[in-house]
Amino acid sequence: MTRQMTGAKMVVQALKDQGVDTVFGYPGGAVLPIYDEIFQQNGIRHFLVRHEQGAVHAAEGYARATGKPGVVLVTSGPGATNAVTGLTDALMDSIPIVVLTGQVPTFMIGSDAFQEADTVGITRPCTKHNWLVKDTDKLSGVIHEAFHVATSGRPGPVLVDIPKDVQFASGTYTEKAKAPVSHYQPQVKGDMETITQLVEAIERAERPVFYTGGGVINSGPAASQLLRELVEATGFPITSTLMGLGCYPASGKNWLGMLGMHGLYEANLAMHDCDLMINIGARFDDRITGRIDAFSPKSKKAHVDIDPSSINKVIRVDYPIIGDVAHVLEDILKVWKSRGRKVNREGLSKWWSRIDEWRKVDCLKYKPSAKTIKPQHALDRLEALTKGRDRYICTEVGQHQMWAAQYLGFEDPNRWMTSGGLGTMGYGTPASIGVQVAHPDALVINVAGEASWLMNMQEMGTAVQYRLPVKQFILNNERLGMVRQWQELLHGERYSHSWSEALPDFVKLAEAFGCKGILCKDPADLDDAIMEMLDYDGPVIFDCLVEKHENCFPMIPSGEPHNKMLLGEASTKDAIGSKGAVMV
C-alpha cells in the first residue's frame, strides 16, 4: 500500500524510519514547511543552535559519541554556506552526518532569488555525495539513500538539497527497504591471500608496530575489541594517531602513546625503526609521516583501509588490504591462530628493550611552577580528578589540543572528539553540546584555547537553553598559542598577529550567557577550582590562566623526518640545543 504525503512530511517520516531522534538546526524561510512538521510531532527532538556551523559540529560530536549518523537541518543560501566548514571537517575525519538544506522553489533556481545559492555545486567537494531533489516522489528514497551512503564504507557527510515547492507538494513515500542503495556496496572483506601474507610477516617480524587510526573507531566497538585481542596475543607495541585515541587503552602495557608531529618520542622512533608497520585504519597523513622520503625507510608496510583511494595514496605499501577493519582483524586473528600463534619472541624481546630505553627520555616531562599554571599541569590535574568517571573529552584546535592528547588517557573508543584533518578552530564547543545531548548524564569537557573558543562561543546559548551541563575548560595564554610557537621556533621570533589583546572577561561572559564562570590563575587553587567546575550542575566556562610562552613538545619541525624531534629541556636525554628545546 502506497502512502501519499507532502515532501515536508516525507522528510520527518524518513528520519523516523532511519531511527533518528535528534536533529540540530536553524530555521529559515526555505525550510519552514519541514519545521512546521517537526512542530507537529514528538518523536524527534530538535536543538536550536546559534549558527549553522555549530549545527554541523554538534552533529559530528553526536555521531562520534554514539556511532550513529548526526542530522542537520538548515535553510538555503547563507544557511547552507555556513555549514560548509563543518561538512569539510566531517569529510576529512570520516564522520557520518546527513545535512538537509532548504532551497528556493524549483522554478526560481538560477534566477538569483533571495537566499539562493548553488548548494550542490558548493558542497560537492566537501561531501561524499549530494543531491538536489526536484521531484517529491523521489524525496524519501533519496533521504534513505543518503543515510546509506553516509554510513557505508568510509563514513562521511552527505547533503540533500530540497526546494521549497517540493516540500509543499504531495508525492508517494518510498519505504526504507525499497530505497535505491544496491549500487553502493563497499567491499568489507579483505583479500585472504594478502591477509595470509601479512600473518606470515607477523610471524617473522623482529621489530613490529601497530599503527592505528580513526578507522578502527569508525568500524565500531567490535573492531576495537579485536584489535585489543590481537595486540595482547602477539605482544606487539601499538601507537595511534590523534583520531584513533581510545581504540587501545592508554593503561595497556603495549601502549606507546600518540605518534606524529606532537607525538611521543618512543612512538615516533618505534615507527621509524620498525621492520613491520601494520597500519590499521589510518591514512599516512603528513602530521604522521613527516618527510615522506625518510619515513620508516627499512620497514615492510601493511595498510588496512575500507577506502580504496587511501591505499598507496601517500606511502607505497607491501600488504594492501581493502576492507572493513573489524572484518579484516577477525580474519587476521583466525589465520594467525590457525597457524599456531607464532611470533619472533627473541626479536620482540630485544625490540621492547629498545623501546624501554626510549621511554626513559620521558618526553612529556615539564618543569612545574609555583607561580603560574603550566598548561601541562592543568591537564595533569584534570586527568587525575576526572579519571574513572563517565567522561567525554572534546577539544578546540591548537596547543591545548595536543596537550590534551598527550596528558589525558582514553580507555575506550568514542570518548575523544577533536578536529584532526581540517583542524577547525571553533569545533569543540558545539561538538561538546552534541556529545552532551547524546549522553545527558555523562561528564563532557571541552578543552579549549581562548582564541579557538571565541570562534563559536555563541553556542553557549544552546547549552543554557537546553540545560546541557558542558564544561568549557579554557587554557588561556592570551596568545594564538600554536601560531606563536611556530613563529618562535621557525620564523625568527617574529610574532606577527599572534597576540590576543582584547579578550573578554570570561567569568562575566559566562554570567551574561546565564551559566557559571570560574577564574583560576594560582597553581595552589587549581584542584579546588576544577572540583568546583565538576560539581556544578550546569554549563561552566572555566578560565584557566596559564603560562603565556609555554611550547608544546615533542615537536617534529616542518620539513623534518618523523625521527627528528624537538624535545623540551625537562626531558631526560643526551643532546644539545637552545630555545627551550633540543633536537634529537
Coordinates of C-alpha atoms in Angstrom, one line a residue, residues 273-575:
D273 CA 63.0 1.8 13.3
C274 CA 60.4 -0.9 12.9
D275 CA 60.7 -3.7 10.4
L276 CA 57.0 -4.3 10.1
M277 CA 54.5 -1.5 10.2
I278 CA 50.8 -2.6 10.4
N279 CA 48.6 0.4 9.5
I280 CA 45.0 -0.2 10.6
G281 CA 42.5 2.5 9.7
A282 CA 44.9 5.4 9.4
R283 CA 45.8 7.3 6.2
F284 CA 49.5 8.2 6.4
D285 CA 48.8 11.9 6.7
D286 CA 51.5 14.5 6.8
R287 CA 51.3 15.0 10.5
I288 CA 52.4 11.4 11.0
T289 CA 54.9 10.8 8.2
G290 CA 57.0 14.0 8.4
R291 CA 59.2 14.0 5.3
I292 CA 57.9 11.2 3.0
D293 CA 61.3 10.1 1.6
A294 CA 62.6 9.5 5.2
F295 CA 59.5 7.8 6.6
S296 CA 60.3 4.4 8.2
P297 CA 62.6 3.6 5.3
K298 CA 63.5 0.0 6.3
S299 CA 60.1 -1.4 7.1
K300 CA 57.6 -3.6 5.3
K301 CA 54.3 -1.9 5.5
A302 CA 50.7 -3.2 5.6
H303 CA 47.7 -0.9 5.2
V304 CA 44.1 -1.9 6.2
D305 CA 41.5 0.6 5.0
I306 CA 38.0 0.4 3.7
D307 CA 38.7 3.3 1.3
P308 CA 40.5 2.0 -1.8
S309 CA 41.7 5.5 -2.7
S310 CA 43.7 5.7 0.6
I311 CA 45.8 2.7 -0.3
N312 CA 49.1 3.7 -1.8
K313 CA 47.9 7.3 -2.0
V314 CA 50.8 8.7 0.2
I315 CA 53.0 5.7 1.1
R316 CA 53.6 2.6 -1.0
V317 CA 52.8 -0.5 1.0
D318 CA 53.7 -4.1 0.7
Y319 CA 50.4 -5.6 2.0
P320 CA 47.4 -3.6 0.8
I321 CA 44.2 -4.8 2.3
I322 CA 40.9 -3.1 1.3
G323 CA 38.1 -3.9 3.8
D324 CA 36.3 -3.0 7.0
V325 CA 38.7 -3.0 10.0
A326 CA 36.6 -5.4 12.1
H327 CA 36.2 -7.9 9.3
V328 CA 39.9 -7.8 8.4
L329 CA 41.1 -8.1 12.1
E330 CA 38.8 -11.0 12.6
D331 CA 40.4 -12.8 9.6
I332 CA 43.9 -11.9 10.7
L333 CA 43.2 -13.4 14.1
K334 CA 41.7 -16.6 12.6
V335 CA 44.6 -17.2 10.2
W336 CA 47.2 -16.4 12.8
K337 CA 45.7 -18.7 15.4
S338 CA 45.2 -21.5 12.8
R339 CA 48.9 -21.3 12.0
G340 CA 50.0 -21.8 15.7
R341 CA 50.0 -18.2 17.1
K342 CA 53.7 -17.8 16.2
V343 CA 55.8 -14.6 16.8
N344 CA 59.5 -13.9 16.8
R345 CA 59.9 -13.9 20.6
E346 CA 63.6 -13.3 20.7
G347 CA 63.4 -10.4 18.3
L348 CA 60.4 -9.0 20.1
S349 CA 62.2 -9.1 23.5
K350 CA 65.1 -7.1 22.1
W351 CA 62.6 -4.7 20.4
W352 CA 60.9 -4.0 23.7
S353 CA 64.2 -3.4 25.4
R354 CA 65.0 -0.6 22.9
I355 CA 61.5 0.9 23.3
D356 CA 62.0 0.9 27.1
E357 CA 65.2 2.9 26.6
W358 CA 63.4 5.4 24.5
R359 CA 60.7 5.7 27.2
K360 CA 63.4 6.7 29.7
V361 CA 63.7 10.0 27.8
D362 CA 60.3 10.9 29.5
C363 CA 59.4 13.2 26.6
L364 CA 56.3 14.7 28.4
K365 CA 58.3 15.8 31.5
Y366 CA 57.9 19.5 32.2
K367 CA 59.1 21.9 34.9
P368 CA 56.3 22.9 37.2
S369 CA 55.9 26.4 38.6
A370 CA 54.7 27.6 41.9
K371 CA 53.7 31.0 40.5
T372 CA 52.0 30.3 37.2
I373 CA 49.9 27.4 36.0
K374 CA 51.7 25.4 33.3
P375 CA 49.2 24.1 30.7
Q376 CA 50.6 20.6 31.1
H377 CA 50.0 20.8 34.9
A378 CA 46.4 21.9 34.3
L379 CA 45.7 18.9 32.1
D380 CA 47.6 16.6 34.5
R381 CA 45.2 17.7 37.3
L382 CA 42.1 17.5 35.1
E383 CA 43.1 13.9 34.2
A384 CA 43.7 13.0 37.9
L385 CA 40.4 14.5 39.1
T386 CA 38.2 13.0 36.3
K387 CA 39.8 9.7 35.7
G388 CA 37.4 6.8 36.1
R389 CA 34.3 9.0 35.6
D390 CA 31.9 8.5 32.7
R391 CA 33.9 11.2 30.8
Y392 CA 33.9 12.5 27.2
I393 CA 36.6 15.0 26.0
C394 CA 36.2 17.4 23.2
T395 CA 38.8 20.0 22.1
E396 CA 39.3 23.0 20.0
V397 CA 42.4 23.2 17.8
G398 CA 45.9 24.3 18.8
Q399 CA 48.5 23.7 21.6
H400 CA 45.8 22.8 24.1
Q401 CA 44.5 20.1 21.7
M402 CA 48.0 18.5 21.5
W403 CA 48.5 18.7 25.3
A404 CA 45.1 17.1 25.9
A405 CA 46.1 14.2 23.6
Q406 CA 49.4 13.8 25.4
Y407 CA 48.2 14.1 29.0
L408 CA 44.7 12.7 29.0
G409 CA 44.2 9.0 28.9
F410 CA 41.4 7.2 27.0
E411 CA 40.5 3.7 27.8
D412 CA 37.7 3.3 25.3
P413 CA 36.7 4.4 21.8
N414 CA 34.2 7.2 21.1
R415 CA 35.4 9.2 24.2
W416 CA 37.6 11.7 22.4
M417 CA 36.2 14.2 19.9
T418 CA 38.6 16.5 18.1
S419 CA 39.1 18.1 14.7
G420 CA 42.0 16.2 13.1
G421 CA 42.2 16.5 9.4
L422 CA 40.9 20.0 8.9
G423 CA 42.0 21.4 12.3
T424 CA 38.9 23.6 12.7
M425 CA 39.1 26.2 15.4
G426 CA 35.6 26.6 16.9
Y427 CA 34.9 22.8 16.7
G428 CA 34.9 21.9 20.4
T429 CA 32.1 23.9 21.9
P430 CA 29.3 22.8 19.6
A431 CA 30.8 19.3 19.5
S432 CA 30.6 19.1 23.3
I433 CA 26.9 20.1 23.0
G434 CA 26.3 17.2 20.6
V435 CA 28.0 14.8 22.9
Q436 CA 26.1 16.0 25.9
V437 CA 22.8 15.6 24.0
A438 CA 23.8 12.0 23.3
H439 CA 24.9 11.3 26.9
P440 CA 23.0 13.7 29.2
D441 CA 24.3 12.1 32.4
A442 CA 27.9 12.0 31.4
L443 CA 30.7 14.4 32.2
V444 CA 31.5 16.3 28.9
I445 CA 34.5 18.6 28.9
N446 CA 35.7 20.8 26.1
V447 CA 39.5 21.5 26.4
A448 CA 40.0 24.9 24.6
G449 CA 42.3 27.7 23.9
E450 CA 40.8 31.2 24.4
A451 CA 41.3 32.0 20.7
S452 CA 39.6 28.9 19.4
W453 CA 36.8 29.1 21.9
L454 CA 35.8 32.5 20.8
M455 CA 35.1 31.3 17.3
N456 CA 31.8 29.6 18.3
M457 CA 31.2 30.9 21.8
Q458 CA 27.6 31.7 20.8
E459 CA 26.7 28.1 21.2
M460 CA 26.8 28.5 25.0
G461 CA 23.3 29.9 24.4
T462 CA 22.3 26.5 23.2
A463 CA 23.9 24.8 26.2
V464 CA 22.0 27.1 28.6
Q465 CA 18.7 26.9 26.8
Y466 CA 18.6 23.1 26.9
R467 CA 20.3 22.8 30.3
L468 CA 23.3 20.9 28.9
P469 CA 26.0 20.9 31.7
V470 CA 29.0 21.1 29.3
K471 CA 32.3 22.2 30.9
Q472 CA 34.4 24.6 28.8
F473 CA 38.0 24.2 30.2
I474 CA 39.9 27.1 28.6
L475 CA 43.7 27.2 28.8
N476 CA 44.1 30.9 28.4
N477 CA 47.6 32.1 27.4
E478 CA 46.3 35.3 25.7
R479 CA 48.0 34.1 22.5
L480 CA 47.3 32.1 19.4
G481 CA 49.5 29.5 21.0
M482 CA 50.5 27.2 18.2
V483 CA 51.0 30.1 15.8
R484 CA 53.2 31.8 18.4
Q485 CA 55.2 28.6 18.9
W486 CA 55.9 28.2 15.2
Q487 CA 56.9 31.9 15.0
E488 CA 59.3 31.4 17.8
L489 CA 60.9 28.3 16.6
L490 CA 60.7 28.6 12.8
H491 CA 60.2 32.3 12.0
G492 CA 62.9 34.1 13.9
E493 CA 60.6 35.1 16.8
R494 CA 58.7 37.5 14.6
Y495 CA 55.3 37.4 16.3
S496 CA 53.1 38.6 13.5
H497 CA 49.5 39.0 14.7
S498 CA 49.6 36.1 17.2
W499 CA 48.5 38.2 20.2
S500 CA 45.0 38.5 21.6
E501 CA 44.9 42.0 23.0
A502 CA 41.2 42.5 23.7
L503 CA 39.9 39.4 25.3
P504 CA 36.6 39.3 27.2
D505 CA 36.3 38.7 30.9
F506 CA 35.2 35.0 30.6
V507 CA 33.5 35.0 34.1
K508 CA 31.3 37.9 33.1
L509 CA 30.7 36.4 29.7
A510 CA 29.5 33.2 31.4
E511 CA 27.2 35.2 33.6
A512 CA 25.9 37.0 30.5
F513 CA 25.0 33.7 29.0
G514 CA 23.4 32.5 32.2
C515 CA 25.9 29.9 33.2
K516 CA 28.7 29.7 35.8
G517 CA 32.1 31.3 35.3
I518 CA 35.3 30.3 37.2
L519 CA 38.7 32.0 37.1
C520 CA 41.8 30.3 38.2
K521 CA 45.4 31.7 38.0
D522 CA 47.2 30.2 41.0
P523 CA 48.5 26.6 40.9
A524 CA 47.6 26.3 44.6
D525 CA 43.9 26.9 43.8
L526 CA 43.7 24.7 40.7
D527 CA 42.4 21.4 42.2
D528 CA 39.6 23.2 44.2
A529 CA 38.6 25.2 41.1
I530 CA 38.4 22.1 38.9
M531 CA 36.3 20.4 41.5
E532 CA 34.0 23.4 41.7
M533 CA 33.6 23.1 37.9
L534 CA 32.9 19.3 38.1
D535 CA 30.4 19.7 41.0
Y536 CA 28.3 22.4 39.4
D537 CA 25.1 21.0 37.9
G538 CA 25.1 23.1 34.7
P539 CA 27.3 24.6 32.0
V540 CA 30.6 26.2 33.1
I541 CA 33.1 28.4 31.5
F542 CA 36.4 27.8 33.3
D543 CA 39.1 30.5 32.6
C544 CA 42.5 28.9 33.5
L545 CA 45.2 31.5 33.1
V546 CA 48.3 29.6 32.0
E547 CA 52.0 30.3 31.2
K548 CA 51.9 32.5 28.1
H549 CA 55.0 31.3 26.4
E550 CA 55.0 27.5 27.0
N551 CA 55.7 25.4 24.0
C552 CA 54.2 22.0 23.1
F553 CA 56.8 19.3 22.8
P554 CA 57.8 16.8 21.4
M555 CA 57.5 18.6 18.0
I556 CA 58.6 17.5 14.5
P557 CA 59.5 20.7 12.8
S558 CA 58.0 21.3 9.3
G559 CA 60.1 19.6 6.6
E560 CA 61.9 17.2 9.0
P561 CA 61.6 13.4 9.1
H562 CA 59.5 11.9 11.9
N563 CA 62.5 10.7 13.8
K564 CA 63.9 14.3 14.2
M565 CA 62.1 15.8 17.1
L566 CA 62.4 18.9 19.3
L567 CA 62.1 18.0 23.0
G568 CA 61.6 20.2 26.0
E569 CA 64.5 21.0 28.3
A570 CA 63.0 19.0 31.1
S571 CA 63.2 15.7 29.3
T572 CA 66.0 13.3 30.2
K573 CA 68.4 13.0 27.3
D574 CA 71.9 13.5 25.9
A575 CA 71.5 16.2 23.3

